[in-house]
Coordinates of C-alpha atoms in Angstrom, one line a residue:
M53 CA 114.7 120.4 98.6
S54 CA 116.6 121.5 95.7
N55 CA 119.2 119.3 94.0
H56 CA 122.0 121.6 95.1
Q57 CA 120.7 120.5 98.9
L58 CA 120.2 116.9 98.1
V59 CA 123.8 116.7 97.0
N60 CA 125.1 118.2 100.1
K61 CA 123.2 116.4 102.4
Y62 CA 123.3 112.9 101.4
F63 CA 126.4 112.5 99.0
R64 CA 129.7 111.7 99.9
H65 CA 130.3 114.7 97.1
N66 CA 133.8 115.6 98.4
K67 CA 135.2 111.9 98.6
K68 CA 133.8 109.4 96.0
F69 CA 133.0 111.5 93.1
P70 CA 133.0 111.5 89.9
H71 CA 130.9 108.2 89.7
I72 CA 131.5 105.3 87.6
W73 CA 127.9 105.1 85.6
C74 CA 127.9 105.7 82.1
P75 CA 126.3 108.9 80.4
G76 CA 122.4 108.3 80.0
C77 CA 122.4 105.4 82.8
G78 CA 119.3 105.3 84.7
I79 CA 121.0 104.1 88.1
G80 CA 121.2 107.9 89.0
I81 CA 117.8 108.6 88.4
I82 CA 116.7 105.8 90.8
L83 CA 119.2 106.8 93.5
G84 CA 117.9 110.4 93.6
N85 CA 114.5 109.5 94.0
M86 CA 115.5 106.9 96.6
L87 CA 117.0 109.9 98.4
R88 CA 114.2 112.2 97.9
A89 CA 112.0 109.4 99.3
I90 CA 114.3 109.1 102.6
D91 CA 114.0 112.7 102.8
S92 CA 110.4 113.2 102.7
L93 CA 110.2 110.5 105.7
A94 CA 112.8 112.7 107.8
L95 CA 114.7 109.4 108.4
D96 CA 118.0 109.8 110.8
K97 CA 120.7 109.4 108.1
N98 CA 122.5 107.4 111.0
M99 CA 119.8 105.0 111.5
I100 CA 119.8 103.8 108.0
A101 CA 121.9 101.1 106.6
F102 CA 122.5 100.7 102.7
V103 CA 123.7 97.5 101.4
S104 CA 124.7 96.3 98.0
G105 CA 126.3 93.5 96.0
I106 CA 128.5 93.9 92.8
G107 CA 127.8 95.3 89.5
C108 CA 126.8 99.0 88.3
T109 CA 124.0 99.0 90.8
G110 CA 126.3 97.7 93.7
R111 CA 128.1 101.0 93.6
A112 CA 125.0 103.0 94.6
P113 CA 125.8 102.9 98.4
V114 CA 129.5 104.2 97.9
Y115 CA 128.3 107.5 96.9
V116 CA 125.9 108.0 99.8
D117 CA 126.3 109.5 103.4
F118 CA 124.5 106.4 105.3
N119 CA 125.9 103.4 107.1
T120 CA 126.9 101.6 103.9
L121 CA 128.1 98.2 103.0
H122 CA 129.6 97.3 99.6
T123 CA 129.5 93.2 99.5
T124 CA 130.4 90.5 97.3
H125 CA 128.3 89.4 94.2
G126 CA 124.7 88.0 95.0
R127 CA 125.2 88.3 98.7
A128 CA 123.7 91.7 99.8
L129 CA 120.7 90.1 101.2
P130 CA 122.7 88.0 103.6
F131 CA 124.7 90.7 104.6
A132 CA 121.6 92.6 105.4
T133 CA 119.7 90.0 107.2
G134 CA 122.5 89.6 109.6
L135 CA 122.9 93.4 110.1
K136 CA 119.2 93.6 110.6
L137 CA 119.1 90.7 113.1
A138 CA 121.9 92.2 115.1
R139 CA 120.6 95.8 115.0
P140 CA 116.9 95.6 114.3
E141 CA 116.3 99.1 115.1
L142 CA 118.0 100.2 111.8
K143 CA 116.2 100.8 108.8
V144 CA 117.7 98.5 106.6
L145 CA 118.0 99.1 102.5
V146 CA 119.2 96.9 99.9
A147 CA 120.2 98.0 96.4
T148 CA 120.7 95.2 93.8
G149 CA 120.7 94.9 90.0
D150 CA 118.8 92.1 88.1
G151 CA 121.6 89.6 87.9
D152 CA 123.0 90.1 91.3
A153 CA 119.4 89.6 92.8
T154 CA 117.8 86.8 90.6
A155 CA 120.8 84.9 89.5
I156 CA 123.8 84.9 92.0
G157 CA 121.8 85.9 94.7
G158 CA 118.4 84.3 93.6
N159 CA 118.2 81.8 96.5
H160 CA 118.9 84.6 99.1
L161 CA 116.2 86.6 97.4
I162 CA 113.4 83.9 97.7
H163 CA 114.6 83.0 101.2
A164 CA 114.3 86.8 102.6
C165 CA 111.0 86.8 100.9
R166 CA 109.7 83.7 102.8
R167 CA 111.2 85.1 106.0
N168 CA 109.3 88.5 106.1
I169 CA 112.4 90.0 107.6
D170 CA 112.1 94.0 107.8
I171 CA 114.3 94.9 104.7
T172 CA 113.5 97.2 101.6
T173 CA 115.2 95.6 98.7
I174 CA 115.2 98.0 95.4
I175 CA 115.9 95.9 92.1
F176 CA 117.3 97.9 89.6
N177 CA 116.2 95.7 86.2
N178 CA 118.3 96.8 83.2
Y179 CA 117.8 93.4 81.4
I180 CA 121.5 92.8 81.5
Y181 CA 124.9 92.4 83.5
G182 CA 126.6 95.9 82.5
M183 CA 129.6 96.3 84.6
T184 CA 130.7 92.5 84.5
G185 CA 130.8 92.3 80.6
G186 CA 127.3 92.5 79.3
Q187 CA 126.4 89.0 79.8
Y188 CA 122.6 88.2 79.7
S189 CA 120.7 88.0 83.0
P190 CA 117.5 86.1 84.1
T191 CA 115.6 89.1 82.9
T192 CA 116.8 89.6 79.4
P193 CA 113.9 89.3 77.0
H194 CA 113.5 86.2 75.0
G195 CA 115.3 86.8 71.7
D196 CA 117.3 89.8 72.7
K197 CA 120.9 90.0 72.6
A198 CA 123.8 90.2 74.9
Y199 CA 127.5 89.5 74.7
T200 CA 126.9 85.8 75.7
C201 CA 123.9 85.4 73.4
K202 CA 124.8 87.3 70.4
L203 CA 122.0 85.5 68.3
G204 CA 119.6 86.0 70.7
N205 CA 118.4 84.9 74.4
I206 CA 116.5 81.4 73.9
E207 CA 115.6 81.4 77.8
R208 CA 112.2 82.9 79.0
P209 CA 112.8 85.8 81.4
F210 CA 112.0 86.2 85.0
N211 CA 108.9 88.1 86.0
I212 CA 110.7 89.5 89.3
S213 CA 107.7 91.0 90.9
A214 CA 105.7 87.8 90.2
L215 CA 108.7 85.7 91.7
V216 CA 108.9 87.6 94.8
E217 CA 105.2 87.7 95.5
A218 CA 105.0 84.0 95.1
A219 CA 108.3 83.4 97.2
G220 CA 106.2 85.3 100.0
A221 CA 107.3 89.0 100.0
T222 CA 104.6 91.1 102.0
F223 CA 105.1 94.2 99.7
V224 CA 105.6 94.2 96.0
G225 CA 105.8 97.2 94.0
R226 CA 107.1 98.0 90.3
T227 CA 107.5 101.2 88.5
T228 CA 110.0 102.4 85.8
S229 CA 112.9 105.2 85.7
Y230 CA 110.6 107.3 83.6
H231 CA 107.9 107.4 86.3
T232 CA 110.0 109.5 89.0
L233 CA 107.0 110.6 91.0
Q234 CA 105.5 107.1 91.2
M235 CA 108.9 105.8 92.1
Q236 CA 109.1 107.9 95.2
S237 CA 105.6 107.1 96.5
I238 CA 106.2 103.3 96.1
I239 CA 109.7 103.5 97.8
K240 CA 108.3 105.7 100.5
Q241 CA 105.5 103.0 101.2
A242 CA 107.8 100.2 100.9
I243 CA 110.2 101.6 103.5
L244 CA 107.2 102.0 105.8
H245 CA 106.0 98.4 105.2
K246 CA 106.8 96.3 108.2
G247 CA 108.3 93.4 106.6
F248 CA 110.0 92.2 103.3
S249 CA 109.4 94.7 100.6
V250 CA 110.6 94.7 97.0
V251 CA 110.4 97.5 94.6
E252 CA 111.5 96.5 90.9
I253 CA 112.1 99.4 88.8
I254 CA 112.6 98.9 85.2
T255 CA 115.5 101.0 84.1
H256 CA 117.7 101.5 81.0
C257 CA 121.3 100.6 80.2
P258 CA 121.9 102.6 77.0
T259 CA 125.6 101.6 76.7
T260 CA 125.5 97.7 76.7
Y261 CA 121.8 96.5 76.3
G262 CA 120.5 99.3 74.4
R263 CA 123.5 99.5 71.8
L264 CA 123.5 95.7 71.4
N265 CA 119.7 95.4 70.7
H266 CA 119.3 98.8 68.6
K267 CA 116.9 100.3 71.1
G268 CA 118.5 103.9 70.9
G269 CA 120.2 106.1 73.4
A270 CA 118.7 107.2 77.0
V271 CA 115.8 109.6 75.7
E272 CA 114.6 106.7 73.4
M273 CA 114.6 104.0 76.0
L274 CA 112.8 106.4 78.6
Q275 CA 110.3 107.1 75.9
W276 CA 109.8 103.2 75.8
Q277 CA 109.2 102.9 79.3
K278 CA 106.6 105.8 79.3
E279 CA 104.4 104.1 76.5
T280 CA 105.0 100.7 77.6
A281 CA 104.0 101.0 81.3
I282 CA 100.5 100.9 82.7
D283 CA 99.3 101.6 85.9
K284 CA 97.7 98.6 87.8
S285 CA 94.2 100.2 88.4
Q286 CA 94.1 100.3 84.2
A287 CA 95.6 97.0 83.5
E288 CA 92.9 95.4 85.7
K289 CA 90.5 96.5 83.1
M290 CA 92.3 95.1 80.3
S291 CA 92.5 91.8 78.7
P292 CA 95.4 89.5 78.7
A293 CA 95.9 90.1 75.0
E294 CA 96.2 93.7 75.5
L295 CA 98.4 93.6 78.4
E296 CA 100.8 91.3 76.1
G297 CA 104.2 93.1 76.3
R298 CA 103.0 95.9 78.6
I299 CA 104.8 96.8 82.1
I300 CA 102.2 96.7 84.9
T301 CA 103.3 99.4 87.5
G302 CA 102.0 100.5 90.9
I303 CA 101.8 98.6 94.3
L304 CA 101.1 95.2 93.4
L305 CA 100.7 93.4 96.7
K306 CA 100.6 94.6 100.3
K307 CA 99.8 92.5 103.1
E308 CA 100.4 92.0 106.9
L309 CA 102.3 89.1 108.2
P310 CA 104.6 88.3 111.3
E311 CA 107.9 89.9 111.1
F312 CA 111.0 87.8 111.1
C313 CA 113.1 89.7 113.7
E314 CA 110.2 90.0 116.2
Q315 CA 109.6 86.3 116.0
Y316 CA 113.3 85.6 116.3
A317 CA 113.1 87.7 119.8
T318 CA 110.3 85.7 121.0
I319 CA 112.2 82.6 120.5
I320 CA 115.3 84.0 122.4
E321 CA 113.2 85.1 125.1
K322 CA 111.5 81.6 125.2
A323 CA 115.1 79.8 125.3
Q324 CA 116.1 82.2 128.0
S325 CA 113.0 81.3 130.2
Q326 CA 113.4 77.4 129.8
T327 CA 117.0 78.0 130.9
R328 CA 116.4 80.2 133.7
N329 CA 113.4 77.5 134.8
H330 CA 115.7 74.7 134.3
G331 CA 118.6 76.3 136.8
D332 CA 115.9 77.0 139.3
E333 CA 114.7 73.2 139.2
T334 CA 118.3 72.1 139.6
E335 CA 119.2 74.4 142.5
S336 CA 115.9 73.1 144.5
N337 CA 117.0 69.6 143.7

């Protein structure tokens, strides 16, 4: 599908544009590849729900022609969980930034992981709060600057993929906004996975994070992603010292476990059966 066809099929191009993202922002790259992944799966647009919280990433559902929810900061996963329980036949996708997902929404993220509810969560990790003022986030690298730590961040950053794996996610993938074909492939497999799937995408914010930390513009930051990322299959042959500072990409975890909505439906059926049996016993007495 050409870019023109993609725009006409999936974007609310007559209603919501121009978008708010800065020139060179990586979010458009991710959104475009997410749509290409959805298109390749031939999913019905009316059966997709796309949910977000607040922030630069939170604007993504506004521009696309699915069932969309633009919710409150850090609360995309609670809204998505309620929606999935009420309409389990829908394919529910969540777009969330590193601050939205792992700070304000951190508890919601880890509990969604352990429930294994069938939601695909795409985390746009650009190491900073962009829209809300350039504060440091839980993934800002140690020593790097933000407007709330101008002399350098003294906290150690979260490894998002390791965090969600430890919390119980059954599918974990990581890539960068440079590696577009790999991104499409991982998002497709995450959508097809039955259970809670997380795709962490390392991306760039040239306007705030890049400027504050002298990382260059979008081209230089994409070049850094290209040079720093290494596929999991190659990483497995390297020593911890050789992997220092590298971004390991690929499907990092995939396993099958009971899905939350299906288990919840079983509980409902069991409770209704007990109620019916209790009614029969009462009538016979």
